[in-house]
Structures are given as structure tokens and as C-alpha cells.
Amino acid sequence: MLYFFSNVLQFQIYRALCTASGQYVPQDPAKPLHKCDIYRQPAAGNILKKLMERGASQPWQQVLQEVIGEGRLDGSALREFFRPLEEWLRNENLRNNEYVGWIYDGDYCKHSIETANLQVFGGFYNVAVEVQLTSWLQLLLLSSWLIVMQTYSIVS
């Protein structure tokens, strides 16, 4: 989860650095986000310094709000960075008459669901079996918990 969070935040900060350095101007086709170069840009360096010097002393939302003016995680910078690639892929798929996605065959799916004894939970097919804890397993878990509690002198 942290990996996905950091990727989204990385592009959000990158957009702020590019905007501050003048390398990126929204709605200006001459200065798109994916062509931004913040190398040796003092304005970008100052923002990055402000972000880094606070460390974990404050909540990340507060630091982000104070430094770049955005206090929430926002994936629009990631989408904006990859928009040219997305448009190119869309055009290539149209040019080559490629279909992207899945073809739904309701009869086949319905038949396979019925024959496989699948259950539908929240719109998804689930083959998971409900776990039943037997009394001996419950006893084992309870006794293990009591041993740990006594070891750390939590229970007399």
C-alpha cells in the first residue's frame, strides 16, 4: 500500500516542482508535464528542501498543504504525466482496429458459475470457503494468548 501511495505522491510533488520552476504550465501545449526538467532549477530545489526538512515532525497532509498548496493525495498529476502515452495508445488501437477489454458472454459465464458452485459476494465471484474454528482450535488460541499474557505479567 505504501508503494502505491508513494507513487501517487511522487507525481503530485513533481508537478508542483515543475510548476514552481516554470517548466510546466497547465493548458500550455508548449510546456507539458512529461517534458519538465527540474535539473538545476532553484525554485524546485527550494520546495523540495522545505518538504524534506520537516521530516516526520508534522502530518504529511499538513506539510503538503503548507509547501505546495495541496493537502490531499491526488492522482491527477500521474494521469496528466502519462496522458500523451494514453492518447498515443488509444490512437494506435483505433488505427490497428484493436479491441481493448473483455467480451462478455453471459450464457457461458452463467453456466460456469452454476456448474462450479461459485457464490457471488459484492458483485465478485468467490470460491472461498467459510472457515469454521472448532472448539479445540479456539482452546489452543486462547491458551496461547494466556501464556503470552502471563509471560509479560499482564495477567496474574
Tab-separated table of N, CA and C in Angstrom:
chain	number	residue	atom	x	y	z
A	1	MET	N	0.823	-1.190	0.000
A	1	MET	CA	0.000	0.000	0.000
A	1	MET	C	0.870	1.257	0.000
A	2	LEU	N	1.945	1.193	0.774
A	2	LEU	CA	2.843	2.336	0.847
A	2	LEU	C	3.465	2.631	-0.514
A	3	TYR	N	3.742	1.577	-1.280
A	3	TYR	CA	4.327	1.726	-2.613
A	3	TYR	C	3.395	2.533	-3.520
A	4	PHE	N	2.105	2.201	-3.520
A	4	PHE	CA	1.147	2.909	-4.370
A	4	PHE	C	0.968	4.350	-3.904
A	5	PHE	N	0.921	4.526	-2.600
A	5	PHE	CA	0.802	5.862	-2.022
A	5	PHE	C	1.978	6.728	-2.464
A	6	SER	N	3.191	6.179	-2.365
A	6	SER	CA	4.377	6.968	-2.700
A	6	SER	C	4.435	7.309	-4.187
A	7	ASN	N	3.969	6.411	-5.045
A	7	ASN	CA	3.969	6.706	-6.482
A	7	ASN	C	3.045	7.864	-6.816
A	8	VAL	N	1.866	7.873	-6.243
A	8	VAL	CA	0.918	8.964	-6.498
A	8	VAL	C	1.479	10.273	-5.951
A	9	LEU	N	2.013	10.225	-4.731
A	9	LEU	CA	2.570	11.425	-4.107
A	9	LEU	C	3.781	11.944	-4.885
A	10	GLN	N	4.577	11.047	-5.423
A	10	GLN	CA	5.752	11.428	-6.201
A	10	GLN	C	5.359	12.294	-7.398
A	11	PHE	N	4.341	11.899	-8.125
A	11	PHE	CA	3.914	12.678	-9.288
A	11	PHE	C	3.266	13.992	-8.864
A	12	GLN	N	2.590	13.988	-7.736
A	12	GLN	CA	1.964	15.212	-7.232
A	12	GLN	C	3.043	16.243	-6.875
A	13	ILE	N	4.087	15.797	-6.193
A	13	ILE	CA	5.188	16.693	-5.836
A	13	ILE	C	5.941	17.130	-7.092
A	14	TYR	N	6.153	16.209	-8.012
A	14	TYR	CA	6.842	16.526	-9.268
A	14	TYR	C	6.114	17.638	-10.025
A	15	ARG	N	4.798	17.560	-10.082
A	15	ARG	CA	4.015	18.598	-10.761
A	15	ARG	C	4.207	19.950	-10.075
A	16	ALA	N	4.233	19.953	-8.736
A	16	ALA	CA	4.433	21.210	-8.006
A	16	ALA	C	5.826	21.778	-8.271
A	17	LEU	N	6.839	20.922	-8.330
A	17	LEU	CA	8.202	21.373	-8.613
A	17	LEU	C	8.296	21.957	-10.023
A	18	CYS	N	7.660	21.297	-10.970
A	18	CYS	CA	7.683	21.767	-12.362
A	18	CYS	C	6.938	23.086	-12.523
A	19	THR	N	5.830	23.222	-11.827
A	19	THR	CA	5.053	24.464	-11.893
A	19	THR	C	5.850	25.617	-11.294
A	20	ALA	N	6.467	25.377	-10.135
A	20	ALA	CA	7.234	26.430	-9.468
A	20	ALA	C	8.437	26.873	-10.296
A	21	SER	N	9.044	25.952	-11.023
A	21	SER	CA	10.229	26.297	-11.815
A	21	SER	C	9.873	26.858	-13.193
A	22	GLY	N	8.577	26.873	-13.524
A	22	GLY	CA	8.146	27.401	-14.812
A	22	GLY	C	8.332	26.427	-15.963
A	23	GLN	N	8.699	25.197	-15.654
A	23	GLN	CA	8.902	24.186	-16.689
A	23	GLN	C	7.587	23.576	-17.160
A	24	TYR	N	6.557	23.737	-16.347
A	24	TYR	CA	5.237	23.196	-16.686
A	24	TYR	C	4.196	24.279	-16.473
A	25	VAL	N	3.377	24.476	-17.488
A	25	VAL	CA	2.264	25.419	-17.393
A	25	VAL	C	1.013	24.663	-17.829
A	26	PRO	N	0.034	24.521	-16.919
A	26	PRO	CA	-1.193	23.810	-17.298
A	26	PRO	C	-1.850	24.453	-18.520
A	27	GLN	N	-2.383	23.631	-19.378
A	27	GLN	CA	-3.088	24.051	-20.595
A	27	GLN	C	-2.176	24.688	-21.644
A	28	ASP	N	-0.863	24.646	-21.440
A	28	ASP	CA	0.061	25.170	-22.447
A	28	ASP	C	0.740	23.988	-23.142
A	29	PRO	N	0.385	23.721	-24.405
A	29	PRO	CA	0.965	22.562	-25.092
A	29	PRO	C	2.477	22.663	-25.292
A	30	ALA	N	3.029	23.861	-25.175
A	30	ALA	CA	4.473	24.029	-25.326
A	30	ALA	C	5.235	23.609	-24.069
A	31	LYS	N	4.543	23.518	-22.929
A	31	LYS	CA	5.201	23.149	-21.668
A	31	LYS	C	4.416	22.043	-20.955
A	32	PRO	N	4.405	20.835	-21.527
A	32	PRO	CA	3.674	19.731	-20.893
A	32	PRO	C	4.447	19.155	-19.704
A	33	LEU	N	3.743	18.489	-18.841
A	33	LEU	CA	4.341	17.938	-17.622
A	33	LEU	C	5.386	16.872	-17.931
A	34	HIS	N	5.147	16.051	-18.918
A	34	HIS	CA	6.077	14.951	-19.193
A	34	HIS	C	7.415	15.414	-19.783
A	35	LYS	N	7.516	16.669	-20.179
A	35	LYS	CA	8.781	17.192	-20.706
A	35	LYS	C	9.474	18.127	-19.719
A	36	CYS	N	8.993	18.189	-18.512
A	36	CYS	CA	9.563	19.062	-17.491
A	36	CYS	C	10.951	18.564	-17.076
A	37	ASP	N	11.874	19.504	-16.912
A	37	ASP	CA	13.228	19.187	-16.459
A	37	ASP	C	13.558	20.114	-15.295
A	38	ILE	N	13.591	19.579	-14.096
A	38	ILE	CA	13.823	20.408	-12.913
A	38	ILE	C	15.294	20.438	-12.511
A	39	TYR	N	16.159	19.883	-13.337
A	39	TYR	CA	17.589	19.885	-13.051
A	39	TYR	C	18.103	21.319	-12.980
A	40	ARG	N	18.779	21.641	-11.885
A	40	ARG	CA	19.355	22.972	-11.636
A	40	ARG	C	18.308	24.087	-11.633
A	41	GLN	N	17.141	23.783	-11.128
A	41	GLN	CA	16.079	24.784	-11.002
A	41	GLN	C	15.960	25.167	-9.526
A	42	PRO	N	16.413	26.357	-9.129
A	42	PRO	CA	16.395	26.751	-7.717
A	42	PRO	C	14.998	26.730	-7.090
A	43	ALA	N	13.984	27.124	-7.839
A	43	ALA	CA	12.620	27.142	-7.282
A	43	ALA	C	12.178	25.733	-6.910
A	44	ALA	N	12.483	24.765	-7.757
A	44	ALA	CA	12.132	23.377	-7.462
A	44	ALA	C	12.941	22.869	-6.275
A	45	GLY	N	14.208	23.232	-6.225
A	45	GLY	CA	15.062	22.813	-5.112
A	45	GLY	C	14.593	23.360	-3.781
A	46	ASN	N	14.120	24.602	-3.774
A	46	ASN	CA	13.628	25.203	-2.528
A	46	ASN	C	12.392	24.474	-2.008
A	47	ILE	N	11.492	24.114	-2.917
A	47	ILE	CA	10.292	23.381	-2.497
A	47	ILE	C	10.677	22.018	-1.952
A	48	LEU	N	11.564	21.339	-2.650
A	48	LEU	CA	11.997	20.019	-2.201
A	48	LEU	C	12.688	20.106	-0.846
A	49	LYS	N	13.470	21.148	-0.641
A	49	LYS	CA	14.149	21.348	0.642
A	49	LYS	C	13.133	21.543	1.766
A	50	LYS	N	12.109	22.364	1.514
A	50	LYS	CA	11.076	22.593	2.529
A	50	LYS	C	10.343	21.306	2.882
A	51	LEU	N	10.073	20.496	1.861
A	51	LEU	CA	9.392	19.219	2.113
A	51	LEU	C	10.262	18.283	2.941
A	52	MET	N	11.533	18.210	2.602
A	52	MET	CA	12.429	17.256	3.247
A	52	MET	C	12.834	17.679	4.660
A	53	GLU	N	12.993	18.974	4.901
A	53	GLU	CA	13.489	19.413	6.199
A	53	GLU	C	12.480	19.185	7.325
A	54	ARG	N	11.227	19.027	6.998
A	54	ARG	CA	10.211	18.790	8.034
A	54	ARG	C	10.192	17.340	8.488
A	55	GLY	N	10.676	16.447	7.638
A	55	GLY	CA	10.723	15.033	8.001
A	55	GLY	C	9.363	14.519	8.425
A	56	ALA	N	9.339	13.822	9.550
A	56	ALA	CA	8.089	13.271	10.074
A	56	ALA	C	7.592	14.079	11.266
A	57	SER	N	8.023	15.334	11.373
A	57	SER	CA	7.640	16.155	12.521
A	57	SER	C	6.187	16.602	12.477
A	58	GLN	N	5.585	16.596	11.298
A	58	GLN	CA	4.195	17.005	11.129
A	58	GLN	C	3.497	15.990	10.233
A	59	PRO	N	2.178	15.933	10.286
A	59	PRO	CA	1.457	15.046	9.365
A	59	PRO	C	1.745	15.443	7.913
A	60	TRP	N	1.855	14.442	7.039
A	60	TRP	CA	2.217	14.707	5.647
A	60	TRP	C	1.213	15.621	4.966
A	61	GLN	N	-0.076	15.523	5.354
A	61	GLN	CA	-1.093	16.368	4.736
A	61	GLN	C	-0.828	17.845	5.032
A	62	GLN	N	-0.435	18.114	6.272
A	62	GLN	CA	-0.164	19.491	6.678
A	62	GLN	C	1.067	20.037	5.948
A	63	VAL	N	2.120	19.232	5.873
A	63	VAL	CA	3.342	19.658	5.179
A	63	VAL	C	3.050	19.917	3.705
A	64	LEU	N	2.315	19.020	3.094
A	64	LEU	CA	1.978	19.169	1.678
A	64	LEU	C	1.161	20.435	1.437
A	65	GLN	N	0.204	20.698	2.317
A	65	GLN	CA	-0.640	21.890	2.180
A	65	GLN	C	0.191	23.161	2.306
A	66	GLU	N	1.082	23.193	3.287
A	66	GLU	CA	1.880	24.396	3.519
A	66	GLU	C	2.909	24.644	2.417
A	67	VAL	N	3.471	23.576	1.867
A	67	VAL	CA	4.563	23.741	0.906
A	67	VAL	C	4.077	23.849	-0.538
A	68	ILE	N	3.164	22.971	-0.960
A	68	ILE	CA	2.739	23.016	-2.366
A	68	ILE	C	1.287	23.437	-2.544
A	69	GLY	N	0.564	23.634	-1.441
A	69	GLY	CA	-0.810	24.117	-1.538
A	69	GLY	C	-1.843	23.038	-1.794
A	70	GLU	N	-1.463	21.784	-1.661
A	70	GLU	CA	-2.395	20.665	-1.827
A	70	GLU	C	-2.286	19.781	-0.590
A	71	GLY	N	-3.377	19.629	0.135
A	71	GLY	CA	-3.338	18.867	1.371
A	71	GLY	C	-3.851	17.449	1.267
A	72	ARG	N	-4.244	17.033	0.064
A	72	ARG	CA	-4.791	15.683	-0.113
A	72	ARG	C	-4.037	14.959	-1.214
A	73	LEU	N	-4.040	13.659	-1.132
A	73	LEU	CA	-3.449	12.836	-2.174
A	73	LEU	C	-4.297	12.966	-3.433
A	74	ASP	N	-3.651	13.233	-4.564
A	74	ASP	CA	-4.369	13.494	-5.806
A	74	ASP	C	-3.658	12.797	-6.962
A	75	GLY	N	-4.351	11.898	-7.622
A	75	GLY	CA	-3.767	11.135	-8.717
A	75	GLY	C	-3.806	11.833	-10.061
A	76	SER	N	-4.316	13.051	-10.114
A	76	SER	CA	-4.438	13.731	-11.409
A	76	SER	C	-3.076	14.046	-12.028
A	77	ALA	N	-2.053	14.265	-11.216
A	77	ALA	CA	-0.720	14.540	-11.768
A	77	ALA	C	-0.169	13.312	-12.478
A	78	LEU	N	-0.403	12.147	-11.933
A	78	LEU	CA	0.035	10.903	-12.561
A	78	LEU	C	-0.663	10.713	-13.901
A	79	ARG	N	-1.972	10.920	-13.912
A	79	ARG	CA	-2.737	10.804	-15.167
A	79	ARG	C	-2.272	11.835	-16.188
A	80	GLU	N	-2.010	13.039	-15.710
A	80	GLU	CA	-1.584	14.105	-16.612
A	80	GLU	C	-0.208	13.808	-17.218
A	81	PHE	N	0.693	13.250	-16.419
A	81	PHE	CA	2.030	12.913	-16.902
A	81	PHE	C	1.960	11.874	-18.017
A	82	PHE	N	1.102	10.877	-17.843
A	82	PHE	CA	1.012	9.793	-18.815
A	82	PHE	C	-0.069	10.009	-19.881
A	83	ARG	N	-0.721	11.166	-19.894
A	83	ARG	CA	-1.766	11.439	-20.877
A	83	ARG	C	-1.278	11.294	-22.323
A	84	PRO	N	-0.091	11.807	-22.682
A	84	PRO	CA	0.362	11.614	-24.074
A	84	PRO	C	0.489	10.134	-24.451
A	85	LEU	N	0.968	9.324	-23.538
A	85	LEU	CA	1.071	7.892	-23.807
A	85	LEU	C	-0.310	7.271	-23.951
A	86	GLU	N	-1.219	7.665	-23.089
A	86	GLU	CA	-2.588	7.155	-23.150
A	86	GLU	C	-3.251	7.519	-24.486
A	87	GLU	N	-3.063	8.758	-24.925
A	87	GLU	CA	-3.632	9.189	-26.206
A	87	GLU	C	-2.994	8.437	-27.370
A	88	TRP	N	-1.672	8.238	-27.311
A	88	TRP	CA	-0.993	7.504	-28.372
A	88	TRP	C	-1.513	6.065	-28.451
A	89	LEU	N	-1.655	5.416	-27.291
A	89	LEU	CA	-2.172	4.046	-27.272
A	89	LEU	C	-3.590	3.982	-27.826
A	90	ARG	N	-4.418	4.941	-27.448
A	90	ARG	CA	-5.792	4.972	-27.948
A	90	ARG	C	-5.804	5.115	-29.475
A	91	ASN	N	-4.991	6.023	-29.999
A	91	ASN	CA	-4.923	6.228	-31.450
A	91	ASN	C	-4.365	5.004	-32.173
A	92	GLU	N	-3.347	4.375	-31.606
A	92	GLU	CA	-2.775	3.172	-32.217
A	92	GLU	C	-3.786	2.035	-32.240
A	93	ASN	N	-4.533	1.892	-31.169
A	93	ASN	CA	-5.556	0.844	-31.128
A	93	ASN	C	-6.648	1.103	-32.162
A	94	LEU	N	-7.026	2.357	-32.335
A	94	LEU	CA	-8.019	2.694	-33.363
A	94	LEU	C	-7.451	2.469	-34.764
A	95	ARG	N	-6.216	2.875	-34.967
A	95	ARG	CA	-5.582	2.738	-36.278
A	95	ARG	C	-5.439	1.270	-36.679
A	96	ASN	N	-5.109	0.421	-35.710
A	96	ASN	CA	-4.916	-1.006	-35.982
A	96	ASN	C	-6.178	-1.829	-35.766
A	97	ASN	N	-7.277	-1.136	-35.463
A	97	ASN	CA	-8.560	-1.799	-35.219
A	97	ASN	C	-8.457	-2.858	-34.111
A	98	GLU	N	-7.751	-2.494	-33.033
A	98	GLU	CA	-7.584	-3.389	-31.886
A	98	GLU	C	-8.704	-3.147	-30.886
A	99	TYR	N	-9.182	-4.217	-30.297
A	99	TYR	CA	-10.204	-4.110	-29.261
A	99	TYR	C	-9.529	-4.283	-27.907
A	100	VAL	N	-9.777	-3.353	-27.001
A	100	VAL	CA	-9.210	-3.426	-25.662
A	100	VAL	C	-10.333	-3.701	-24.688
A	101	GLY	N	-10.212	-4.774	-23.937
A	101	GLY	CA	-11.230	-5.123	-22.960
A	101	GLY	C	-11.608	-6.581	-23.066
A	102	TRP	N	-12.732	-6.937	-22.489
A	102	TRP	CA	-13.204	-8.305	-22.478
A	102	TRP	C	-14.566	-8.372	-23.146
A	103	ILE	N	-14.786	-9.448	-23.851
A	103	ILE	CA	-16.085	-9.688	-24.463
A	103	ILE	C	-16.883	-10.534	-23.488
A	104	TYR	N	-18.039	-10.061	-23.111
A	104	TYR	CA	-18.868	-10.746	-22.125
A	104	TYR	C	-19.785	-11.733	-22.823
A	105	ASP	N	-19.737	-12.961	-22.376
A	105	ASP	CA	-20.625	-13.998	-22.884
A	105	ASP	C	-21.464	-14.456	-21.700
A	106	GLY	N	-22.617	-13.842	-21.532
A	106	GLY	CA	-23.459	-14.097	-20.367
A	106	GLY	C	-23.850	-15.545	-20.197
A	107	ASP	N	-24.176	-16.225	-21.290
A	107	ASP	CA	-24.597	-17.618	-21.176
A	107	ASP	C	-23.462	-18.499	-20.680
A	108	TYR	N	-22.281	-18.314	-21.223
A	108	TYR	CA	-21.150	-19.137	-20.823
A	108	TYR	C	-20.802	-18.881	-19.358
A	109	CYS	N	-20.777	-17.597	-18.978
A	109	CYS	CA	-20.434	-17.262	-17.600
A	109	CYS	C	-21.471	-17.814	-16.635
A	110	LYS	N	-22.745	-17.685	-16.988
A	110	LYS	CA	-23.792	-18.171	-16.104
A	110	LYS	C	-23.670	-19.679	-15.937
A	111	HIS	N	-23.412	-20.383	-17.023
A	111	HIS	CA	-23.282	-21.834	-16.961
A	111	HIS	C	-22.093	-22.228	-16.084
A	112	SER	N	-20.956	-21.549	-16.255
A	112	SER	CA	-19.775	-21.922	-15.484
A	112	SER	C	-19.943	-21.588	-14.008
A	113	ILE	N	-20.684	-20.529	-13.697
A	113	ILE	CA	-20.925	-20.190	-12.296
A	113	ILE	C	-21.771	-21.270	-11.640
A	114	GLU	N	-22.804	-21.703	-12.343
A	114	GLU	CA	-23.684	-22.721	-11.771
A	114	GLU	C	-22.972	-24.053	-11.608
A	115	THR	N	-22.160	-24.449	-12.584
A	115	THR	CA	-21.501	-25.753	-12.504
A	115	THR	C	-20.334	-25.753	-11.529
A	116	ALA	N	-19.734	-24.609	-11.284
A	116	ALA	CA	-18.594	-24.557	-10.366
A	116	ALA	C	-19.020	-24.263	-8.937
A	117	ASN	N	-20.313	-24.109	-8.690
A	117	ASN	CA	-20.834	-23.783	-7.358
A	117	ASN	C	-20.195	-22.523	-6.778
A	118	LEU	N	-20.027	-21.518	-7.607
A	118	LEU	CA	-19.482	-20.254	-7.133
A	118	LEU	C	-20.586	-19.419	-6.514
A	119	GLN	N	-20.204	-18.622	-5.533
A	119	GLN	CA	-21.157	-17.713	-4.904
A	119	GLN	C	-20.759	-16.291	-5.249
A	120	VAL	N	-21.739	-15.419	-5.344
A	120	VAL	CA	-21.476	-14.033	-5.686
A	120	VAL	C	-21.503	-13.202	-4.412
A	121	PHE	N	-20.380	-12.502	-4.137
A	121	PHE	CA	-20.279	-11.617	-2.984
A	121	PHE	C	-19.884	-10.237	-3.477
A	122	GLY	N	-20.726	-9.253	-3.303
A	122	GLY	CA	-20.414	-7.880	-3.692
A	122	GLY	C	-20.131	-7.726	-5.178
A	123	GLY	N	-20.740	-8.555	-6.014
A	123	GLY	CA	-20.522	-8.449	-7.445
A	123	GLY	C	-19.352	-9.265	-7.956
A	124	PHE	N	-18.605	-9.930	-7.051
A	124	PHE	CA	-17.465	-10.736	-7.461
A	124	PHE	C	-17.752	-12.198	-7.172
A	125	TYR	N	-17.232	-13.062	-8.003
A	125	TYR	CA	-17.390	-14.488	-7.789
A	125	TYR	C	-16.351	-14.940	-6.776
A	126	ASN	N	-16.775	-15.751	-5.845
A	126	ASN	CA	-15.900	-16.138	-4.753
A	126	ASN	C	-15.977	-17.639	-4.547
A	127	VAL	N	-14.833	-18.294	-4.545
A	127	VAL	CA	-14.798	-19.731	-4.282
A	127	VAL	C	-14.313	-20.010	-2.865
A	128	ALA	N	-14.083	-18.967	-2.096
A	128	ALA	CA	-13.569	-19.156	-0.744
A	128	ALA	C	-14.604	-19.854	0.128
A	129	VAL	N	-14.108	-20.729	0.960
A	129	VAL	CA	-14.960	-21.469	1.876
A	129	VAL	C	-14.882	-20.787	3.233
A	130	GLU	N	-15.997	-20.674	3.908
A	130	GLU	CA	-16.026	-20.050	5.224
A	130	GLU	C	-15.254	-20.918	6.209
A	131	VAL	N	-14.361	-20.299	6.952
A	131	VAL	CA	-13.536	-21.037	7.900
A	131	VAL	C	-14.317	-21.239	9.190
A	132	GLN	N	-14.414	-22.480	9.621
A	132	GLN	CA	-15.090	-22.812	10.868
A	132	GLN	C	-14.036	-23.177	11.905
A	133	LEU	N	-13.936	-22.395	12.981
A	133	LEU	CA	-13.000	-22.722	14.048
A	133	LEU	C	-13.644	-23.746	14.970
A	134	THR	N	-12.980	-24.859	15.110
A	134	THR	CA	-13.502	-25.884	16.016
A	134	THR	C	-13.135	-25.522	17.438
A	135	SER	N	-13.760	-26.208	18.375
A	135	SER	CA	-13.543	-25.874	19.785
A	135	SER	C	-12.096	-26.107	20.208
A	136	TRP	N	-11.435	-27.148	19.666
A	136	TRP	CA	-10.049	-27.391	20.066
A	136	TRP	C	-9.119	-26.307	19.542
A	137	LEU	N	-9.411	-25.755	18.361
A	137	LEU	CA	-8.593	-24.682	17.826
A	137	LEU	C	-8.804	-23.402	18.636
A	138	GLN	N	-10.040	-23.153	19.029
A	138	GLN	CA	-10.321	-21.995	19.871
A	138	GLN	C	-9.608	-22.132	21.209
A	139	LEU	N	-9.603	-23.329	21.762
A	139	LEU	CA	-8.925	-23.583	23.033
A	139	LEU	C	-7.426	-23.367	22.884
A	140	LEU	N	-6.851	-23.825	21.785
A	140	LEU	CA	-5.425	-23.653	21.536
A	140	LEU	C	-5.068	-22.170	21.433
A	141	LEU	N	-5.871	-21.406	20.717
A	141	LEU	CA	-5.616	-19.975	20.583
A	141	LEU	C	-5.745	-19.248	21.918
A	142	LEU	N	-6.754	-19.611	22.685
A	142	LEU	CA	-6.961	-18.983	23.988
A	142	LEU	C	-5.816	-19.301	24.932
A	143	SER	N	-5.376	-20.551	24.962
A	143	SER	CA	-4.282	-20.919	25.866
A	143	SER	C	-2.982	-20.236	25.447
A	144	SER	N	-2.732	-20.121	24.154
A	144	SER	CA	-1.531	-19.419	23.683
A	144	SER	C	-1.575	-17.957	24.100
A	145	TRP	N	-2.733	-17.365	23.991
A	145	TRP	CA	-2.891	-15.969	24.383
A	145	TRP	C	-2.623	-15.794	25.878
A	146	LEU	N	-3.138	-16.711	26.704
A	146	LEU	CA	-2.923	-16.632	28.151
A	146	LEU	C	-1.452	-16.812	28.503
A	147	ILE	N	-0.749	-17.701	27.816
A	147	ILE	CA	0.678	-17.899	28.078
A	147	ILE	C	1.451	-16.620	27.778
A	148	VAL	N	1.132	-15.975	26.682
A	148	VAL	CA	1.799	-14.719	26.330
A	148	VAL	C	1.496	-13.653	27.367
A	149	MET	N	0.259	-13.573	27.797
A	149	MET	CA	-0.131	-12.565	28.789
A	149	MET	C	0.585	-12.798	30.115
A	150	GLN	N	0.719	-14.058	30.533
A	150	GLN	CA	1.413	-14.361	31.783
A	150	GLN	C	2.909	-14.104	31.654
A	151	THR	N	3.459	-14.372	30.504
A	151	THR	CA	4.887	-14.150	30.287
A	151	THR	C	5.236	-12.682	30.468
A	152	TYR	N	4.382	-11.821	30.018
A	152	TYR	CA	4.630	-10.386	30.134
A	152	TYR	C	3.947	-9.778	31.355
A	153	SER	N	3.541	-10.619	32.298
A	153	SER	CA	2.942	-10.210	33.581
A	153	SER	C	1.738	-9.306	33.406
A	154	ILE	N	0.964	-9.558	32.388
A	154	ILE	CA	-0.246	-8.773	32.184
A	154	ILE	C	-1.396	-9.401	32.956
A	155	VAL	N	-1.374	-10.731	33.052
A	155	VAL	CA	-2.404	-11.463	33.781
A	155	VAL	C	-1.740	-12.158	34.954
A	156	SER	N	-2.342	-12.094	36.170
A	156	SER	CA	-1.736	-12.735	37.341
A	156	SER	C	-2.059	-14.205	37.372
